[in-house]
Amino acid sequence: MAAAEAHPPPTPLQVTSLYVGDLDPRVSERELYEAFTSLSGSITSIHLCRDSSGRSLRYAYVNFISHDKASKALDSLNHTYLIGKPMRIMWSQKDPLPRKSGVANLFVKNLDHSVDSAGLQEIFSKFGNILSCKVAEENGQSKGFGFVQFDSEESALAAIKALHDTLLHGKKLYVSKFIKKSDRQNTCELKYTNLYVKNLDHDLTEDLLLDKFSDFGKVCNVVIMKDNQGKSKGFGFINFESAEDAKKAVEAMNGAKLGSKTLYVGRAQKKAEREKILKHTYEELQNKQTDNMKNSNVYVKNLDVSVDDSKLQELFSSCGKITSARVMHYDDGRSKGFGFVSFSTPKEAKKALNTLNGKMFEGRSLYVTMVQCKENHRTASASHLQFAQHPSGFLPSSVSNFAPELLPTLHGVSYKMSHQPIMYQQIGMNMAALFTPKEQYYGTMLPTSVRII
């Protein structure tokens, strides 16, 4: 069902770009172009976002020649299907803060399975301008809940007041402000009665454990886990009748000494929950290590051809402990005029940046900056350039994803490979597609372009 879409009034800048999300992984620029051009034929560029391996991130940006054309596409195509999945379309927001803050964002549950995203939008649109609306799905089936974000807090509150506890298709709706999971965990304290206890002496008995924990309330069950020989594994479980009593036991006994060991006492968790927490902790550690590595590396260019690895290391050693220093060379051994220096800590790398950037060395003024990983550099380039426009026609933003032999016939538009430098204004596409990964990484421009003829 295609509902009449409510959307924010035009901004002073007359936004012409749409965000298209929840795409099927198989959707490419070709399918997006065909879906949107059939409606208005006024597209200037499409950018399908991909990860470093080229796989779709399942969202894209579509740029139109005018706000009116974009508005028409938003009204007509939002929640329509593309390769079996409904597209979620909204105005592109350069500032992600309003979207991520959760302001005017609602959580709706107890939805009948016949209510899809378009139906949910139709129900809520009478209360104000909707930025985004989505019913959660799994394998194409509704999960019975969804999210609606308005452009104002007043509209969201009006929707809660009018629709909470009302009947829809025989079910009572639950409508409330959306709260992020992390905030829910902080504000809504978990209630539990089952405790996990470890660091038990191997000669500690269940009767002694029961006696000790009964001081905090009625204990329903105590078990110490044992191996095949009947010996204690050093941990067990205690089940209280009351959640309050369980909480008191945790507060009093966690970190307390029982026998010769210091106890750990906490809420008993299912295996899946423990694994999820461990995975999250591991990922945080890995990300921190990655950030430290990235922030400990500097990129140096404008080096004289006489500078080799040892000279580079000698120059930068005054800033800290160097783990590696390397000048990049062509296959014939000639210096490329740039290199990389890795320090043991981000602080030392920062010192090198502040100390040596602009310094004269072997007759040249050095350029020193922090190393950016290839993916971040590509993302930054895309964000800065994805909205470039060209009045003469359309070119998919990820040209590099198409085989060269397909270019002459792609969408019936002729293309020509050129080996002349171009200006950004000459082409309406994401300029990042013009650079090879190496040029994107080092921040240099490859004098090769693809232009419409």
Short mmCIF file of C-alpha atoms in Angstrom, two decimals:
data_model
loop_
_atom_site.label_atom_id
_atom_site.label_comp_id
_atom_site.label_asym_id
_atom_site.label_seq_id
_atom_site.Cartn_x
_atom_site.Cartn_y
_atom_site.Cartn_z
CA MET A 1 0.00 0.00 0.00
CA ALA A 2 1.51 3.33 -1.04
CA ALA A 3 0.60 6.03 1.41
CA ALA A 4 0.66 9.75 0.77
CA GLU A 5 3.93 10.72 2.39
CA ALA A 6 4.29 13.63 4.75
CA HIS A 7 7.70 15.22 4.74
CA PRO A 8 9.37 18.33 6.13
CA PRO A 9 8.78 21.66 4.41
CA PRO A 10 11.53 22.81 2.04
CA THR A 11 14.61 24.17 3.77
CA PRO A 12 16.23 27.41 2.68
CA LEU A 13 18.81 25.37 0.83
CA GLN A 14 16.09 23.45 -1.08
CA VAL A 15 17.46 19.95 -0.45
CA THR A 16 17.64 17.90 -3.64
CA SER A 17 19.09 14.64 -2.29
CA LEU A 18 17.27 11.59 -0.93
CA TYR A 19 18.53 8.86 1.36
CA VAL A 20 17.37 5.40 0.26
CA GLY A 21 17.77 2.66 2.88
CA ASP A 22 16.84 -0.96 3.67
CA LEU A 23 17.96 -2.05 0.19
CA ASP A 24 18.38 -5.66 -0.84
CA PRO A 25 22.12 -6.51 -1.05
CA ARG A 26 21.66 -7.31 -4.76
CA VAL A 27 20.51 -3.79 -5.63
CA SER A 28 23.07 -1.90 -7.74
CA GLU A 29 23.18 1.60 -9.24
CA ARG A 30 21.50 0.16 -12.34
CA GLU A 31 18.34 -0.90 -10.46
CA LEU A 32 18.22 2.36 -8.52
CA TYR A 33 18.58 4.39 -11.69
CA GLU A 34 15.82 2.47 -13.44
CA ALA A 35 13.47 2.77 -10.44
CA PHE A 36 13.92 6.52 -9.99
CA THR A 37 14.36 7.64 -13.59
CA SER A 38 11.11 5.95 -14.62
CA LEU A 39 9.35 8.40 -12.35
CA SER A 40 10.95 11.73 -13.14
CA GLY A 41 14.00 11.27 -15.36
CA SER A 42 15.63 14.13 -13.47
CA ILE A 43 18.46 12.36 -11.65
CA THR A 44 21.91 13.92 -11.64
CA SER A 45 23.77 11.24 -9.67
CA ILE A 46 23.40 8.10 -7.58
CA HIS A 47 25.83 6.93 -4.92
CA LEU A 48 25.39 3.39 -3.58
CA CYS A 49 27.51 3.11 -0.44
CA ARG A 50 29.83 0.11 -0.22
CA ASP A 51 32.37 -1.28 2.22
CA SER A 52 36.08 -1.62 1.51
CA SER A 53 35.52 -4.96 -0.26
CA GLY A 54 32.91 -3.49 -2.62
CA ARG A 55 29.86 -5.06 -0.96
CA SER A 56 26.73 -2.97 -0.70
CA LEU A 57 26.02 -1.33 2.67
CA ARG A 58 22.34 -1.40 1.65
CA TYR A 59 21.79 2.35 1.45
CA ALA A 60 22.29 4.98 -1.22
CA TYR A 61 21.92 8.68 -2.03
CA VAL A 62 19.95 9.84 -5.08
CA ASN A 63 20.47 13.41 -6.27
CA PHE A 64 17.91 15.32 -8.36
CA ILE A 65 18.06 18.54 -10.37
CA SER A 66 15.48 20.19 -8.12
CA HIS A 67 13.75 19.93 -4.76
CA ASP A 68 10.38 19.43 -6.47
CA LYS A 69 11.61 16.40 -8.43
CA ALA A 70 13.10 14.87 -5.29
CA SER A 71 9.88 15.54 -3.37
CA LYS A 72 7.84 13.81 -6.08
CA ALA A 73 10.11 10.74 -5.91
CA LEU A 74 9.86 10.67 -2.10
CA ASP A 75 6.05 10.80 -2.19
CA SER A 76 5.70 8.17 -4.91
CA LEU A 77 8.44 5.62 -4.19
CA ASN A 78 8.77 5.49 -0.40
CA HIS A 79 8.01 1.94 0.85
CA THR A 80 7.68 0.59 -2.70
CA TYR A 81 9.49 -2.67 -3.45
CA LEU A 82 12.82 -3.03 -5.24
CA ILE A 83 14.06 -6.61 -5.69
CA GLY A 84 11.65 -7.90 -3.07
CA LYS A 85 12.31 -5.34 -0.32
CA PRO A 86 10.52 -2.06 0.44
CA MET A 87 12.76 1.01 0.15
CA ARG A 88 12.84 3.43 3.09
CA ILE A 89 13.30 6.91 1.62
CA MET A 90 13.87 10.16 3.48
CA TRP A 91 15.48 13.52 2.92
CA SER A 92 19.26 13.34 3.10
CA GLN A 93 20.52 14.90 6.32
CA LYS A 94 24.13 16.10 6.31
CA ASP A 95 23.95 16.56 10.07
CA PRO A 96 23.35 13.10 11.64
CA LEU A 97 22.79 14.50 15.15
CA PRO A 98 18.99 14.96 14.92
CA ARG A 99 18.60 11.43 13.58
CA LYS A 100 20.90 9.79 16.15
CA SER A 101 19.68 11.80 19.13
CA GLY A 102 16.32 10.02 19.15
CA VAL A 103 14.41 13.31 19.41
CA ALA A 104 10.80 12.92 18.23
CA ASN A 105 11.44 9.22 17.62
CA LEU A 106 8.71 6.77 18.63
CA PHE A 107 8.62 3.03 19.30
CA VAL A 108 5.39 1.27 18.30
CA LYS A 109 4.65 -2.35 19.21
CA ASN A 110 1.80 -4.88 19.23
CA LEU A 111 1.19 -4.22 15.54
CA ASP A 112 -0.94 -6.62 13.53
CA HIS A 113 1.15 -8.49 10.96
CA SER A 114 -0.90 -6.95 8.16
CA VAL A 115 0.48 -3.48 8.99
CA ASP A 116 3.53 -2.67 6.85
CA SER A 117 5.74 0.42 6.79
CA ALA A 118 3.45 2.30 4.41
CA GLY A 119 0.43 1.48 6.57
CA LEU A 120 2.21 2.63 9.71
CA GLN A 121 3.14 5.89 7.99
CA GLU A 122 -0.45 6.47 6.94
CA ILE A 123 -1.64 6.06 10.54
CA PHE A 124 0.89 8.48 12.02
CA SER A 125 1.14 11.07 9.22
CA LYS A 126 -1.90 13.02 10.45
CA PHE A 127 0.09 14.16 13.49
CA GLY A 128 2.91 15.91 11.65
CA ASN A 129 5.78 15.64 9.19
CA ILE A 130 7.42 12.22 9.30
CA LEU A 131 11.17 11.94 8.66
CA SER A 132 11.35 8.15 8.73
CA CYS A 133 8.98 5.24 9.30
CA LYS A 134 9.72 1.52 9.42
CA VAL A 135 8.11 -1.75 10.51
CA ALA A 136 10.77 -4.27 11.57
CA GLU A 137 10.77 -7.40 9.41
CA GLU A 138 12.40 -10.81 9.38
CA ASN A 139 12.37 -12.87 6.19
CA GLY A 140 9.75 -10.52 4.78
CA GLN A 141 7.39 -10.94 7.74
CA SER A 142 6.50 -8.20 10.24
CA LYS A 143 7.97 -8.64 13.73
CA GLY A 144 5.03 -6.73 15.22
CA PHE A 145 6.86 -3.51 16.05
CA GLY A 146 8.26 -0.46 14.30
CA PHE A 147 9.64 3.07 14.56
CA VAL A 148 8.32 6.49 13.55
CA GLN A 149 10.41 9.66 13.66
CA PHE A 150 8.79 13.09 13.33
CA ASP A 151 10.47 16.38 12.59
CA SER A 152 9.28 17.85 15.89
CA GLU A 153 8.84 16.71 19.47
CA GLU A 154 5.33 18.24 19.55
CA SER A 155 4.15 15.94 16.75
CA ALA A 156 5.62 12.89 18.49
CA LEU A 157 3.89 13.73 21.80
CA ALA A 158 0.59 14.32 20.00
CA ALA A 159 0.85 10.89 18.36
CA ILE A 160 1.56 9.18 21.70
CA LYS A 161 -1.41 10.92 23.34
CA ALA A 162 -3.80 10.02 20.52
CA LEU A 163 -2.70 6.47 19.64
CA HIS A 164 -1.30 4.80 22.76
CA ASP A 165 -3.67 2.06 24.02
CA THR A 166 -5.97 2.44 21.00
CA LEU A 167 -7.15 -0.59 19.01
CA LEU A 168 -5.81 -1.31 15.52
CA HIS A 169 -7.03 -4.45 13.75
CA GLY A 170 -8.14 -5.83 17.11
CA LYS A 171 -4.81 -5.20 18.86
CA LYS A 172 -4.04 -2.55 21.47
CA LEU A 173 -1.19 -0.33 20.28
CA TYR A 174 1.74 0.51 22.50
CA VAL A 175 3.28 3.87 21.53
CA SER A 176 6.11 5.48 23.49
CA LYS A 177 9.28 7.53 23.11
CA PHE A 178 12.10 5.44 21.64
CA ILE A 179 14.91 4.77 24.10
CA LYS A 180 18.26 3.39 22.94
CA LYS A 181 19.18 -0.03 24.29
CA SER A 182 22.13 1.33 26.25
CA ASP A 183 19.89 3.92 27.91
CA ARG A 184 17.22 1.31 28.64
CA GLN A 185 19.77 -0.81 30.45
CA ASN A 186 20.83 2.18 32.53
CA THR A 187 17.34 3.39 33.42
CA CYS A 188 15.51 0.09 33.76
CA GLU A 189 17.28 -2.03 36.36
CA LEU A 190 17.15 -5.74 35.64
CA LYS A 191 15.28 -7.91 38.10
CA TYR A 192 16.70 -11.36 38.72
CA THR A 193 16.60 -14.10 41.34
CA ASN A 194 19.23 -16.52 40.05
CA LEU A 195 22.87 -15.85 41.02
CA TYR A 196 26.13 -17.18 39.65
CA VAL A 197 28.91 -17.74 42.22
CA LYS A 198 32.53 -18.61 41.39
CA ASN A 199 35.94 -18.88 43.10
CA LEU A 200 34.57 -21.45 45.57
CA ASP A 201 36.91 -23.57 47.65
CA HIS A 202 36.82 -27.12 46.36
CA ASP A 203 35.84 -28.46 49.81
CA LEU A 204 32.97 -25.97 50.18
CA THR A 205 29.60 -27.75 50.50
CA GLU A 206 26.15 -26.76 49.26
CA ASP A 207 24.87 -26.73 52.86
CA LEU A 208 27.50 -24.18 53.87
CA LEU A 209 26.70 -22.02 50.82
CA LEU A 210 22.98 -22.22 51.62
CA ASP A 211 23.60 -21.23 55.21
CA LYS A 212 25.76 -18.26 54.22
CA PHE A 213 23.34 -16.84 51.61
CA SER A 214 20.20 -17.46 53.65
CA ASP A 215 21.19 -14.40 55.69
CA PHE A 216 19.83 -12.27 52.82
CA GLY A 217 16.48 -13.97 52.28
CA LYS A 218 14.72 -17.18 51.40
CA VAL A 219 16.87 -19.40 49.13
CA CYS A 220 14.97 -21.81 46.89
CA ASN A 221 17.88 -23.80 45.56
CA VAL A 222 21.69 -24.12 45.76
CA VAL A 223 23.86 -26.17 43.44
CA ILE A 224 27.64 -26.49 43.12
CA MET A 225 28.74 -27.78 39.72
CA LYS A 226 30.87 -30.95 39.80
CA ASP A 227 32.96 -32.98 37.36
CA ASN A 228 32.60 -36.70 36.50
CA GLN A 229 34.48 -37.68 39.65
CA GLY A 230 32.12 -35.66 41.84
CA LYS A 231 34.70 -32.95 42.59
CA SER A 232 33.65 -29.29 42.74
CA LYS A 233 34.37 -27.18 39.66
CA GLY A 234 34.65 -24.11 41.86
CA PHE A 235 31.39 -22.45 40.79
CA GLY A 236 27.66 -22.81 41.30
CA PHE A 237 24.20 -21.18 41.31
CA ILE A 238 21.93 -19.83 44.04
CA ASN A 239 18.26 -19.16 43.39
CA PHE A 240 16.37 -16.72 45.66
CA GLU A 241 12.63 -16.41 45.99
CA SER A 242 12.81 -12.60 45.89
CA ALA A 243 14.66 -10.35 43.41
CA GLU A 244 15.26 -7.89 46.25
CA ASP A 245 16.98 -10.56 48.33
CA ALA A 246 19.10 -11.62 45.34
CA LYS A 247 20.23 -8.01 44.84
CA LYS A 248 21.16 -7.69 48.52
CA ALA A 249 23.21 -10.89 48.30
CA VAL A 250 25.14 -9.59 45.27
CA GLU A 251 25.90 -6.28 46.98
CA ALA A 252 27.09 -7.97 50.17
CA MET A 253 28.90 -11.07 48.88
CA ASN A 254 30.51 -10.01 45.59
CA GLY A 255 34.17 -9.50 46.52
CA ALA A 256 33.71 -10.99 49.99
CA LYS A 257 36.00 -13.71 51.28
CA LEU A 258 34.56 -17.18 51.92
CA GLY A 259 37.08 -19.77 53.08
CA SER A 260 40.42 -19.04 51.41
CA LYS A 261 39.07 -17.36 48.28
CA THR A 262 37.42 -14.08 47.27
CA LEU A 263 33.99 -14.71 45.76
CA TYR A 264 32.52 -13.42 42.54
CA VAL A 265 28.73 -13.13 42.82
CA GLY A 266 26.56 -11.78 40.01
CA ARG A 267 23.42 -12.28 38.00
CA ALA A 268 23.32 -15.67 36.28
CA GLN A 269 23.38 -15.23 32.51
CA LYS A 270 22.47 -17.55 29.67
CA LYS A 271 25.31 -18.76 27.47
CA ALA A 272 24.15 -16.65 24.50
CA GLU A 273 24.12 -13.51 26.65
CA ARG A 274 27.60 -14.21 28.03
CA GLU A 275 28.95 -14.81 24.53
CA LYS A 276 27.39 -11.56 23.29
CA ILE A 277 29.00 -9.57 26.11
CA LEU A 278 32.37 -11.22 25.53
CA LYS A 279 32.14 -10.55 21.79
CA HIS A 280 31.28 -6.89 22.42
CA THR A 281 34.19 -6.54 24.85
CA TYR A 282 36.57 -8.17 22.37
CA GLU A 283 35.40 -5.90 19.52
CA GLU A 284 35.87 -2.81 21.69
CA LEU A 285 39.40 -3.95 22.52
CA GLN A 286 40.18 -4.64 18.86
CA ASN A 287 38.81 -1.25 17.80
CA LYS A 288 40.88 0.47 20.47
CA GLN A 289 44.01 -1.36 19.31
CA THR A 290 43.23 -0.47 15.68
CA ASP A 291 42.72 3.19 16.57
CA ASN A 292 46.00 3.24 18.49
CA MET A 293 47.83 1.70 15.54
CA LYS A 294 46.26 4.14 13.09
CA ASN A 295 46.95 7.12 15.33
CA SER A 296 50.60 6.07 15.73
CA ASN A 297 51.40 6.30 12.01
CA VAL A 298 52.31 9.41 10.02
CA TYR A 299 52.46 9.99 6.29
CA VAL A 300 55.36 12.08 4.97
CA LYS A 301 55.58 13.53 1.47
CA ASN A 302 57.69 15.98 -0.55
CA LEU A 303 60.81 13.98 0.31
CA ASP A 304 63.97 14.58 -1.66
CA VAL A 305 65.06 11.61 -3.82
CA SER A 306 68.20 11.28 -1.68
CA VAL A 307 66.17 10.42 1.45
CA ASP A 308 66.15 6.69 2.22
CA ASP A 309 64.69 4.67 5.11
CA SER A 310 67.60 5.32 7.45
CA LYS A 311 67.56 9.10 6.87
CA LEU A 312 63.81 9.17 7.42
CA GLN A 313 64.16 7.24 10.68
CA GLU A 314 66.99 9.44 11.87
CA LEU A 315 64.94 12.59 11.23
CA PHE A 316 61.84 11.37 13.07
CA SER A 317 63.63 9.60 15.95
CA SER A 318 63.80 12.89 17.85
CA CYS A 319 60.01 12.66 18.36
CA GLY A 320 59.88 9.20 19.93
CA LYS A 321 60.46 5.49 19.55
CA ILE A 322 60.06 4.42 15.92
CA THR A 323 58.85 0.92 15.10
CA SER A 324 59.29 1.33 11.34
CA ALA A 325 60.22 3.98 8.76
CA ARG A 326 59.89 3.41 5.05
CA VAL A 327 60.28 5.47 1.89
CA MET A 328 58.13 4.21 -0.99
CA HIS A 329 59.86 3.36 -4.30
CA TYR A 330 58.96 2.57 -7.88
CA ASP A 331 59.84 -0.85 -9.32
CA ASP A 332 63.06 0.57 -10.76
CA GLY A 333 64.17 1.73 -7.30
CA ARG A 334 63.45 5.46 -7.70
CA SER A 335 61.91 7.21 -4.69
CA LYS A 336 58.24 8.16 -5.00
CA GLY A 337 58.85 11.14 -2.74
CA PHE A 338 56.74 9.96 0.17
CA GLY A 339 56.84 7.45 3.01
CA PHE A 340 55.47 6.31 6.34
CA VAL A 341 56.76 6.41 9.91
CA SER A 342 55.25 4.30 12.70
CA PHE A 343 55.71 5.29 16.34
CA SER A 344 55.17 3.23 19.48
CA THR A 345 52.45 5.59 20.77
CA PRO A 346 49.91 8.07 19.30
CA LYS A 347 51.43 10.81 21.49
CA GLU A 348 54.80 10.46 19.72
CA ALA A 349 53.12 10.55 16.31
CA LYS A 350 51.27 13.72 17.30
CA LYS A 351 54.57 15.27 18.40
CA ALA A 352 56.09 14.43 15.00
CA LEU A 353 53.15 16.09 13.26
CA ASN A 354 53.47 19.26 15.33
CA THR A 355 57.28 19.36 15.12
CA LEU A 356 58.16 18.33 11.58
CA ASN A 357 55.25 19.40 9.38
CA GLY A 358 56.63 22.24 7.22
CA LYS A 359 60.24 21.62 8.32
CA MET A 360 62.93 22.05 5.64
CA PHE A 361 64.81 18.79 5.05
CA GLU A 362 67.33 18.22 2.26
CA GLY A 363 66.11 21.43 0.59
CA ARG A 364 62.40 20.54 0.68
CA SER A 365 59.51 21.56 2.94
CA LEU A 366 58.05 18.39 4.45
CA TYR A 367 54.33 17.65 4.55
CA VAL A 368 53.47 15.46 7.58
CA THR A 369 49.99 14.22 8.48
CA MET A 370 48.33 11.35 10.32
CA VAL A 371 47.68 8.24 8.24
CA GLN A 372 44.07 7.68 7.27
CA CYS A 373 42.93 4.13 6.60
CA LYS A 374 41.71 3.55 3.05
CA GLU A 375 38.09 3.01 4.07
CA ASN A 376 37.91 6.24 6.10
CA HIS A 377 39.51 8.24 3.32
CA ARG A 378 37.06 6.85 0.78
CA THR A 379 34.12 7.60 3.06
CA ALA A 380 35.31 11.17 3.58
CA SER A 381 35.72 11.65 -0.16
CA ALA A 382 32.25 10.26 -0.79
CA SER A 383 30.64 12.47 1.86
CA HIS A 384 32.29 15.57 0.44
CA LEU A 385 31.64 14.88 -3.22
CA GLN A 386 28.59 12.65 -3.52
CA PHE A 387 26.21 15.54 -4.10
CA ALA A 388 28.10 17.01 -7.08
CA GLN A 389 25.72 17.64 -9.97
CA HIS A 390 26.03 17.69 -13.77
CA PRO A 391 23.19 19.04 -15.90
CA SER A 392 23.90 16.94 -18.98
CA GLY A 393 22.96 13.53 -17.65
CA PHE A 394 23.53 10.65 -15.26
CA LEU A 395 26.55 8.55 -14.51
CA PRO A 396 26.62 5.87 -11.78
CA SER A 397 28.89 6.98 -8.97
CA SER A 398 30.72 3.66 -8.67
CA VAL A 399 31.97 3.44 -12.26
CA SER A 400 34.79 1.22 -11.10
CA ASN A 401 32.25 -1.48 -10.24
CA PHE A 402 31.24 -1.89 -13.90
CA ALA A 403 33.26 -3.84 -16.43
CA PRO A 404 34.81 -1.55 -19.10
CA GLU A 405 33.06 -3.44 -21.88
CA LEU A 406 29.67 -2.50 -20.37
CA LEU A 407 30.33 1.24 -20.32
CA PRO A 408 29.43 2.01 -23.97
CA THR A 409 25.89 0.64 -23.53
CA LEU A 410 25.12 1.34 -19.88
CA HIS A 411 21.63 2.88 -19.75
CA GLY A 412 22.01 3.83 -23.42
CA VAL A 413 24.58 6.51 -22.58
CA SER A 414 27.93 6.64 -24.36
CA TYR A 415 31.12 6.90 -22.33
CA LYS A 416 34.71 7.63 -23.28
CA MET A 417 37.92 7.01 -21.40
CA SER A 418 40.06 10.13 -21.19
CA HIS A 419 43.62 10.60 -19.98
CA GLN A 420 43.32 14.31 -19.38
CA PRO A 421 43.15 15.92 -15.93
CA ILE A 422 39.68 17.23 -15.09
CA MET A 423 38.19 19.70 -12.65
CA TYR A 424 35.64 18.55 -10.04
CA GLN A 425 32.95 20.70 -11.67
CA GLN A 426 33.24 18.84 -14.97
CA ILE A 427 31.39 15.71 -13.93
CA GLY A 428 28.30 14.97 -11.85
CA MET A 429 29.35 11.95 -9.87
CA ASN A 430 31.24 10.85 -6.79
CA MET A 431 34.81 11.86 -7.63
CA ALA A 432 36.16 9.11 -5.38
CA ALA A 433 35.30 6.68 -8.19
CA LEU A 434 37.98 8.35 -10.34
CA PHE A 435 40.82 7.25 -8.09
CA THR A 436 42.34 3.83 -7.61
CA PRO A 437 42.53 2.59 -3.99
CA LYS A 438 46.22 3.54 -3.89
CA GLU A 439 45.54 7.12 -4.98
CA GLN A 440 42.65 7.35 -2.47
CA TYR A 441 44.97 6.14 0.28
CA TYR A 442 47.80 8.52 -0.44
CA GLY A 443 45.56 11.45 -1.32
CA THR A 444 46.90 11.98 -4.85
CA MET A 445 44.93 12.33 -8.07
CA LEU A 446 45.12 9.92 -10.98
CA PRO A 447 44.95 11.81 -14.29
CA THR A 448 42.30 9.49 -15.72
CA SER A 449 38.60 10.31 -15.97
CA VAL A 450 35.37 8.93 -17.31
CA ARG A 451 33.19 11.47 -19.05
CA ILE A 452 29.82 11.48 -20.80
CA ILE A 453 29.95 12.20 -24.54
#
